[in-house]
CSV table of N, CA, C and O in Angstrom, one decimal:
chain,number,residue,atom,x,y,z
D,2,ALA,N,60.9,114.8,87.9
D,2,ALA,CA,60.0,113.9,88.1
D,2,ALA,C,58.8,113.6,86.9
D,2,ALA,O,59.1,114.4,86.4
D,3,PRO,N,58.9,111.8,87.3
D,3,PRO,CA,57.9,111.1,86.6
D,3,PRO,C,56.8,112.4,86.4
D,3,PRO,O,56.4,112.7,87.2
D,4,VAL,N,56.2,112.3,85.5
D,4,VAL,CA,54.7,112.7,84.9
D,4,VAL,C,53.4,111.4,85.8
D,4,VAL,O,53.6,110.5,85.9
D,5,GLY,N,52.9,112.9,85.7
D,5,GLY,CA,51.7,112.7,87.2
D,5,GLY,C,52.4,112.6,89.0
D,5,GLY,O,51.5,111.9,89.2
D,6,ALA,N,53.3,112.5,88.4
D,6,ALA,CA,54.1,112.1,89.9
D,6,ALA,C,53.5,113.2,91.2
D,6,ALA,O,53.6,114.8,91.1
D,7,LEU,N,53.0,112.9,92.3
D,7,LEU,CA,52.6,114.4,93.3
D,7,LEU,C,54.4,114.6,93.3
D,7,LEU,O,55.0,114.3,93.9
D,8,PRO,N,54.2,116.2,93.5
D,8,PRO,CA,55.0,116.8,94.1
D,8,PRO,C,55.8,116.6,96.2
D,8,PRO,O,54.7,116.2,96.1
D,9,SER,N,57.0,116.2,96.5
D,9,SER,CA,57.0,116.3,97.5
D,9,SER,C,56.4,116.7,98.5
D,9,SER,O,56.4,117.9,98.2
D,10,PRO,N,56.0,117.1,99.5
D,10,PRO,CA,56.2,117.7,100.4
D,10,PRO,C,57.2,118.4,100.6
D,10,PRO,O,58.7,118.1,101.5
D,11,LYS,N,56.8,119.5,101.1
D,11,LYS,CA,58.5,120.6,101.7
D,11,LYS,C,58.2,120.5,102.9
D,11,LYS,O,57.8,121.0,104.3
D,12,ARG,N,60.2,120.5,103.4
D,12,ARG,CA,60.2,120.9,104.8
D,12,ARG,C,60.4,121.6,104.7
D,12,ARG,O,60.4,122.8,104.6
D,13,ALA,N,59.3,121.3,106.4
D,13,ALA,CA,60.1,123.4,107.3
D,13,ALA,C,62.3,123.5,107.3
D,13,ALA,O,63.1,122.0,107.3
D,14,ALA,N,61.8,124.4,107.3
D,14,ALA,CA,62.9,124.5,106.8
D,14,ALA,C,63.7,124.9,108.9
D,14,ALA,O,63.0,124.7,109.8
D,15,TRP,N,64.6,123.8,109.2
D,15,TRP,CA,65.4,123.8,110.1
D,15,TRP,C,66.4,124.8,110.4
D,15,TRP,O,66.4,125.6,110.0
D,16,PRO,N,66.9,125.4,112.0
D,16,PRO,CA,66.5,125.9,112.8
D,16,PRO,C,67.6,126.7,113.1
D,16,PRO,O,68.6,125.7,112.8
D,17,GLU,N,68.1,127.8,112.7
D,17,GLU,CA,69.4,128.5,112.6
D,17,GLU,C,69.9,128.6,114.0
D,17,GLU,O,69.1,128.1,115.3
D,18,PRO,N,71.6,127.7,114.3
D,18,PRO,CA,71.7,128.5,115.8
D,18,PRO,C,71.7,129.7,116.5
D,18,PRO,O,71.1,130.7,116.1
D,19,GLY,N,71.5,128.6,117.7
D,19,GLY,CA,70.4,130.2,118.3
D,19,GLY,C,68.8,130.1,118.4
D,19,GLY,O,67.9,131.0,119.3
D,20,GLN,N,68.7,129.7,117.1
D,20,GLN,CA,67.4,129.4,117.1
D,20,GLN,C,66.3,128.4,118.0
D,20,GLN,O,67.5,127.5,118.6
D,21,LEU,N,65.4,128.5,118.5
D,21,LEU,CA,65.0,127.9,118.7
D,21,LEU,C,63.9,126.5,118.0
D,21,LEU,O,64.2,126.7,117.2
D,22,ALA,N,64.4,124.8,118.7
D,22,ALA,CA,63.6,124.2,117.9
D,22,ALA,C,62.6,123.6,117.3
D,22,ALA,O,61.7,124.8,118.8
D,23,PRO,N,61.8,123.2,116.4
D,23,PRO,CA,60.6,123.7,117.1
D,23,PRO,C,59.7,122.7,118.5
D,23,PRO,O,60.9,121.7,118.5
D,24,ASP,N,58.2,123.2,118.6
D,24,ASP,CA,57.3,122.5,120.2
D,24,ASP,C,58.2,121.0,120.1
D,24,ASP,O,57.0,120.9,118.6
D,25,PHE,N,57.8,119.7,120.1
D,25,PHE,CA,57.2,118.6,120.8
D,25,PHE,C,57.1,118.4,121.3
D,25,PHE,O,57.6,118.3,122.7
D,26,THR,N,56.0,117.0,121.5
D,26,THR,CA,55.3,116.1,122.1
D,26,THR,C,55.8,114.1,122.7
D,26,THR,O,55.6,114.2,121.8
D,27,ALA,N,56.4,113.9,123.2
D,27,ALA,CA,56.1,112.5,123.1
D,27,ALA,C,56.1,112.1,124.5
D,27,ALA,O,57.1,112.1,125.1
D,28,GLY,N,54.3,111.7,125.0
D,28,GLY,CA,54.5,110.7,125.8
D,28,GLY,C,54.3,112.2,126.6
D,28,GLY,O,53.4,113.0,126.5
D,29,ALA,N,54.4,112.1,128.1
D,29,ALA,CA,54.7,113.5,128.8
D,29,ALA,C,55.3,114.6,128.9
D,29,ALA,O,55.8,115.8,129.5
D,30,PHE,N,56.2,113.7,128.2
D,30,PHE,CA,56.9,115.2,128.1
D,30,PHE,C,57.2,116.2,126.6
D,30,PHE,O,56.7,115.3,125.9
D,31,ARG,N,57.5,117.7,126.8
D,31,ARG,CA,57.0,118.4,126.5
D,31,ARG,C,58.8,119.4,125.7
D,31,ARG,O,58.8,119.9,127.5
D,32,LEU,N,58.6,119.3,124.7
D,32,LEU,CA,60.2,119.9,123.8
D,32,LEU,C,60.3,121.2,125.2
D,32,LEU,O,61.3,121.5,125.8
D,33,ALA,N,59.3,121.8,124.9
D,33,ALA,CA,58.9,123.5,125.3
D,33,ALA,C,59.4,123.7,126.9
D,33,ALA,O,60.0,124.9,127.3
D,34,GLU,N,58.7,122.9,127.0
D,34,GLU,CA,58.8,122.2,129.0
D,34,GLU,C,60.3,122.9,129.6
D,34,GLU,O,61.2,122.9,131.0
D,35,ALA,N,61.5,122.1,128.6
D,35,ALA,CA,62.5,122.2,128.9
D,35,ALA,C,63.5,122.9,128.4
D,35,ALA,O,64.4,123.5,128.9
D,36,ARG,N,62.7,124.1,128.2
D,36,ARG,CA,63.8,125.3,127.3
D,36,ARG,C,64.4,126.2,128.3
D,36,ARG,O,64.3,125.8,129.4
D,37,GLY,N,65.5,126.8,128.4
D,37,GLY,CA,67.0,127.1,129.3
D,37,GLY,C,67.6,126.1,129.4
D,37,GLY,O,69.3,126.3,130.4
D,38,LYS,N,67.5,124.6,129.2
D,38,LYS,CA,68.3,123.9,128.8
D,38,LYS,C,68.7,122.6,128.2
D,38,LYS,O,67.6,122.6,127.1
D,39,PRO,N,69.8,122.2,128.7
D,39,PRO,CA,70.1,121.4,127.1
D,39,PRO,C,69.2,119.7,127.1
D,39,PRO,O,68.7,119.6,127.9
D,40,ALA,N,68.6,119.4,126.1
D,40,ALA,CA,68.4,118.6,126.3
D,40,ALA,C,68.9,117.2,125.2
D,40,ALA,O,69.1,117.5,123.9
D,41,VAL,N,68.7,116.5,125.3
D,41,VAL,CA,69.2,114.6,124.6
D,41,VAL,C,68.1,113.6,124.6
D,41,VAL,O,67.6,113.0,125.8
D,42,LEU,N,68.2,113.5,123.1
D,42,LEU,CA,67.1,112.8,122.8
D,42,LEU,C,67.1,111.8,122.1
D,42,LEU,O,68.5,111.8,121.5
D,43,VAL,N,67.4,110.6,123.0
D,43,VAL,CA,68.1,109.1,122.7
D,43,VAL,C,67.3,108.2,122.0
D,43,VAL,O,65.9,108.0,122.8
D,44,PHE,N,67.2,108.0,120.7
D,44,PHE,CA,66.2,107.5,119.9
D,44,PHE,C,66.8,105.8,120.3
D,44,PHE,O,67.9,105.5,119.6
D,45,PHE,N,65.5,104.9,120.5
D,45,PHE,CA,65.5,103.9,120.1
D,45,PHE,C,65.0,102.4,120.0
D,45,PHE,O,63.6,103.2,119.9
D,46,LYS,N,64.7,101.7,119.4
D,46,LYS,CA,64.3,100.7,118.4
D,46,LYS,C,64.1,99.3,119.7
D,46,LYS,O,65.4,98.6,120.1
D,47,PRO,N,63.3,99.0,120.8
D,47,PRO,CA,63.0,98.2,121.3
D,47,PRO,C,63.1,96.6,120.8
D,47,PRO,O,62.3,96.9,119.6
D,48,GLY,N,64.1,96.3,121.6
D,48,GLY,CA,64.1,94.2,121.3
D,48,GLY,C,65.6,94.7,120.6
D,48,GLY,O,66.1,93.6,119.4
D,49,SER,N,66.3,95.5,119.7
D,49,SER,CA,67.6,95.4,118.7
D,49,SER,C,68.3,95.9,120.0
D,49,SER,O,68.3,95.4,120.5
D,50,GLU,N,69.9,95.1,119.3
D,50,GLU,CA,71.1,95.0,119.2
D,50,GLU,C,71.5,96.2,120.1
D,50,GLU,O,72.2,96.4,121.4
D,51,THR,N,70.6,97.9,119.6
D,51,THR,CA,71.1,98.7,120.7
D,51,THR,C,70.7,98.6,121.6
D,51,THR,O,70.6,100.3,121.7
D,52,THR,N,69.2,98.3,122.0
D,52,THR,CA,68.8,98.9,123.1
D,52,THR,C,69.3,99.1,124.4
D,52,THR,O,69.3,100.2,125.6
D,53,ASP,N,69.8,97.9,124.5
D,53,ASP,CA,71.0,98.2,125.8
D,53,ASP,C,71.8,99.7,125.8
D,53,ASP,O,71.6,100.2,127.3
D,54,PRO,N,72.7,99.2,124.7
D,54,PRO,CA,73.9,100.4,125.2
D,54,PRO,C,72.6,101.4,125.3
D,54,PRO,O,73.1,102.5,126.3
D,55,ALA,N,71.9,102.2,124.1
D,55,ALA,CA,71.5,103.5,123.9
D,55,ALA,C,70.4,103.8,125.6
D,55,ALA,O,70.9,104.9,126.1
D,56,LEU,N,69.2,103.0,126.5
D,56,LEU,CA,69.2,102.9,127.2
D,56,LEU,C,70.2,103.3,128.4
D,56,LEU,O,69.6,103.9,129.3
D,57,GLY,N,71.0,102.0,128.7
D,57,GLY,CA,72.4,102.6,129.1
D,57,GLY,C,72.6,103.3,129.4
D,57,GLY,O,73.4,104.8,130.8
D,58,VAL,N,73.0,104.5,128.1
D,58,VAL,CA,74.1,106.0,128.1
D,58,VAL,C,72.4,106.8,128.3
D,58,VAL,O,73.4,107.4,129.6
D,59,ALA,N,71.4,106.2,128.0
D,59,ALA,CA,70.3,107.7,128.5
D,59,ALA,C,70.3,107.1,130.3
D,59,ALA,O,70.2,108.9,131.0
D,60,ASP,N,70.5,106.6,130.8
D,60,ASP,CA,70.2,106.6,132.4
D,60,ASP,C,71.4,106.8,133.0
D,60,ASP,O,71.5,108.1,134.2
D,61,ALA,N,72.7,107.0,132.6
D,61,ALA,CA,73.7,107.3,133.0
D,61,ALA,C,73.4,109.1,133.0
D,61,ALA,O,74.3,109.6,133.8
D,62,LEU,N,73.0,109.4,131.2
D,62,LEU,CA,72.7,110.8,131.2
D,62,LEU,C,72.3,111.3,132.6
D,62,LEU,O,72.5,112.5,132.9
D,63,SER,N,70.4,111.3,132.7
D,63,SER,CA,69.6,111.5,133.4
D,63,SER,C,70.2,111.4,135.1
D,63,SER,O,70.2,112.5,135.2
D,64,LEU,N,71.0,110.1,135.8
D,64,LEU,CA,72.0,110.5,136.7
D,64,LEU,C,73.0,111.5,137.0
D,64,LEU,O,73.0,112.3,137.8
D,65,LYS,N,73.9,111.5,136.2
D,65,LYS,CA,74.7,112.4,136.2
D,65,LYS,C,73.9,113.8,136.5
D,65,LYS,O,74.4,114.5,136.5
D,66,TYR,N,73.1,114.1,135.0
D,66,TYR,CA,73.3,115.8,135.0
D,66,TYR,C,71.7,115.6,134.8
D,66,TYR,O,71.6,117.6,135.7
D,67,GLY,N,71.4,115.4,135.4
D,67,GLY,CA,69.7,114.8,136.5
D,67,GLY,C,68.8,116.5,136.3
D,67,GLY,O,68.5,116.8,135.2
D,68,GLN,N,68.6,117.8,137.3
D,68,GLN,CA,67.5,118.4,136.2
D,68,GLN,C,68.7,119.5,135.3
D,68,GLN,O,67.8,120.2,134.9
D,69,LYS,N,69.8,119.5,135.4
D,69,LYS,CA,70.3,120.2,134.4
D,69,LYS,C,70.3,120.0,132.9
D,69,LYS,O,70.9,120.2,132.2
D,70,ALA,N,69.5,119.5,132.9
D,70,ALA,CA,69.6,118.5,131.4
D,70,ALA,C,67.9,118.0,131.5
D,70,ALA,O,67.6,117.0,132.7
D,71,ALA,N,67.3,117.6,130.1
D,71,ALA,CA,66.2,116.7,129.6
D,71,ALA,C,66.9,115.9,129.0
D,71,ALA,O,67.8,116.1,128.3
D,72,VAL,N,66.9,114.5,129.6
D,72,VAL,CA,67.3,113.2,128.8
D,72,VAL,C,66.1,112.1,128.7
D,72,VAL,O,65.3,112.3,129.6
D,73,VAL,N,65.7,112.1,127.9
D,73,VAL,CA,64.9,111.7,126.9
D,73,VAL,C,65.3,110.4,125.5
D,73,VAL,O,65.0,111.1,124.4
D,74,PRO,N,64.9,109.3,126.4
D,74,PRO,CA,64.7,107.8,125.4
D,74,PRO,C,63.4,107.4,124.9
D,74,PRO,O,62.6,108.0,125.3
D,75,LEU,N,63.2,107.7,123.3
D,75,LEU,CA,62.4,107.4,122.6
D,75,LEU,C,62.6,106.6,122.2
D,75,LEU,O,63.2,106.0,121.6
D,76,ALA,N,61.6,105.5,122.4
D,76,ALA,CA,61.2,104.3,121.8
D,76,ALA,C,60.2,104.3,120.5
D,76,ALA,O,59.5,105.2,120.5
D,77,VAL,N,61.4,104.0,119.1
D,77,VAL,CA,60.8,104.4,118.2
D,77,VAL,C,60.9,103.0,117.7
D,77,VAL,O,61.1,102.1,118.3
D,78,TRP,N,59.4,102.5,117.0
D,78,TRP,CA,59.4,101.3,115.8
D,78,TRP,C,59.6,100.3,116.7
D,78,TRP,O,59.1,99.6,116.7
D,79,GLY,N,58.4,100.9,117.7
D,79,GLY,CA,57.8,100.0,118.6
D,79,GLY,C,57.1,100.4,119.6
D,79,GLY,O,56.8,102.0,119.6
D,80,THR,N,56.8,99.9,121.0
D,80,THR,CA,55.7,100.4,121.9
D,80,THR,C,56.5,100.9,122.5
D,80,THR,O,57.5,101.2,123.2
D,81,LEU,N,55.3,102.0,123.4
D,81,LEU,CA,55.9,102.0,125.4
D,81,LEU,C,56.4,101.7,126.1
D,81,LEU,O,57.1,101.4,126.4
D,82,ALA,N,55.2,100.5,125.7
D,82,ALA,CA,54.9,99.5,127.3
D,82,ALA,C,56.1,98.4,126.4
D,82,ALA,O,57.1,98.0,127.4
D,83,ASP,N,56.9,98.3,124.8
D,83,ASP,CA,58.3,97.6,125.2
D,83,ASP,C,59.3,98.0,125.3
D,83,ASP,O,60.4,97.1,125.9
D,84,GLY,N,59.3,99.8,124.7
D,84,GLY,CA,60.4,100.6,125.7
D,84,GLY,C,60.8,100.1,126.9
D,84,GLY,O,61.0,100.6,127.7
D,85,GLU,N,59.5,100.1,127.9
D,85,GLU,CA,59.4,100.0,129.2
D,85,GLU,C,60.3,98.9,130.2
D,85,GLU,O,60.3,99.0,131.0
D,86,ARG,N,59.8,97.9,128.7
D,86,ARG,CA,60.2,97.0,129.0
D,86,ARG,C,61.5,96.5,129.2
D,86,ARG,O,62.4,95.6,130.0
D,87,GLU,N,61.4,97.2,128.7
D,87,GLU,CA,63.0,96.9,127.9
D,87,GLU,C,63.7,97.8,129.1
D,87,GLU,O,65.2,97.1,130.0
D,88,ARG,N,63.7,98.5,129.0
D,88,ARG,CA,64.6,99.7,130.4
D,88,ARG,C,64.1,99.1,132.0
D,88,ARG,O,65.6,98.8,133.1
D,89,ASP,N,62.3,98.5,131.9
D,89,ASP,CA,63.0,97.5,133.5
D,89,ASP,C,63.6,96.4,133.9
D,89,ASP,O,64.5,96.0,134.5
D,90,ARG,N,63.6,95.6,132.3
D,90,ARG,CA,65.0,94.7,132.6
D,90,ARG,C,66.6,94.7,133.2
D,90,ARG,O,66.9,93.8,133.1
D,91,LEU,N,66.4,95.8,132.6
D,91,LEU,CA,67.9,96.7,132.6
D,91,LEU,C,68.2,96.9,134.1
D,91,LEU,O,69.3,97.6,134.0
D,92,LYS,N,66.9,97.3,134.5
D,92,LYS,CA,66.7,97.7,136.0
D,92,LYS,C,68.0,99.5,136.2
D,92,LYS,O,68.3,99.3,136.5
D,93,LEU,N,66.8,99.6,134.9
D,93,LEU,CA,67.0,101.2,135.1
D,93,LEU,C,65.6,101.7,135.2
D,93,LEU,O,65.1,101.3,135.7
D,94,ALA,N,66.3,103.2,135.5
D,94,ALA,CA,65.2,104.3,136.2
D,94,ALA,C,64.6,105.5,135.3
D,94,ALA,O,63.7,105.8,135.6
D,95,VAL,N,65.7,105.2,134.0
D,95,VAL,CA,65.0,106.4,133.0
D,95,VAL,C,63.9,106.7,132.6
D,95,VAL,O,63.4,105.1,132.7
D,96,PRO,N,63.5,107.7,132.3
D,96,PRO,CA,61.8,107.5,132.4
D,96,PRO,C,61.8,107.1,130.4
D,96,PRO,O,62.4,108.2,129.9
D,97,VAL,N,60.7,106.6,130.0
D,97,VAL,CA,60.8,106.2,128.5
D,97,VAL,C,59.5,106.7,128.2
D,97,VAL,O,58.8,106.9,128.7
D,98,HIS,N,59.6,107.3,126.9
D,98,HIS,CA,58.7,107.4,125.7
D,98,HIS,C,57.9,107.7,124.7
D,98,HIS,O,59.4,107.0,124.0
D,99,ASP,N,57.4,107.9,124.0
D,99,ASP,CA,57.0,107.3,122.9
D,99,ASP,C,56.5,108.3,121.8
D,99,ASP,O,56.2,108.8,122.0
């Protein structure tokens, strides 16, 4: 590292297979509340070229797996309102989180 450079913050260790992932909250979604079932996190940027397919996949998974899995579309690099606008434009039902 250059002289006078600040050390990089230490990243938390990744959980080992079979261990619980760290809890987090995204809007009304809390990972710990989905314990015991798979969680599919779908990250998308509202307004990007991949928004439509990402939200389409999230909606299809939500419809197919319903209560068997938590399907969580997460609007990143944008606002929740932008993500919800995109979902509504596509006439999808899956809840969007930020």
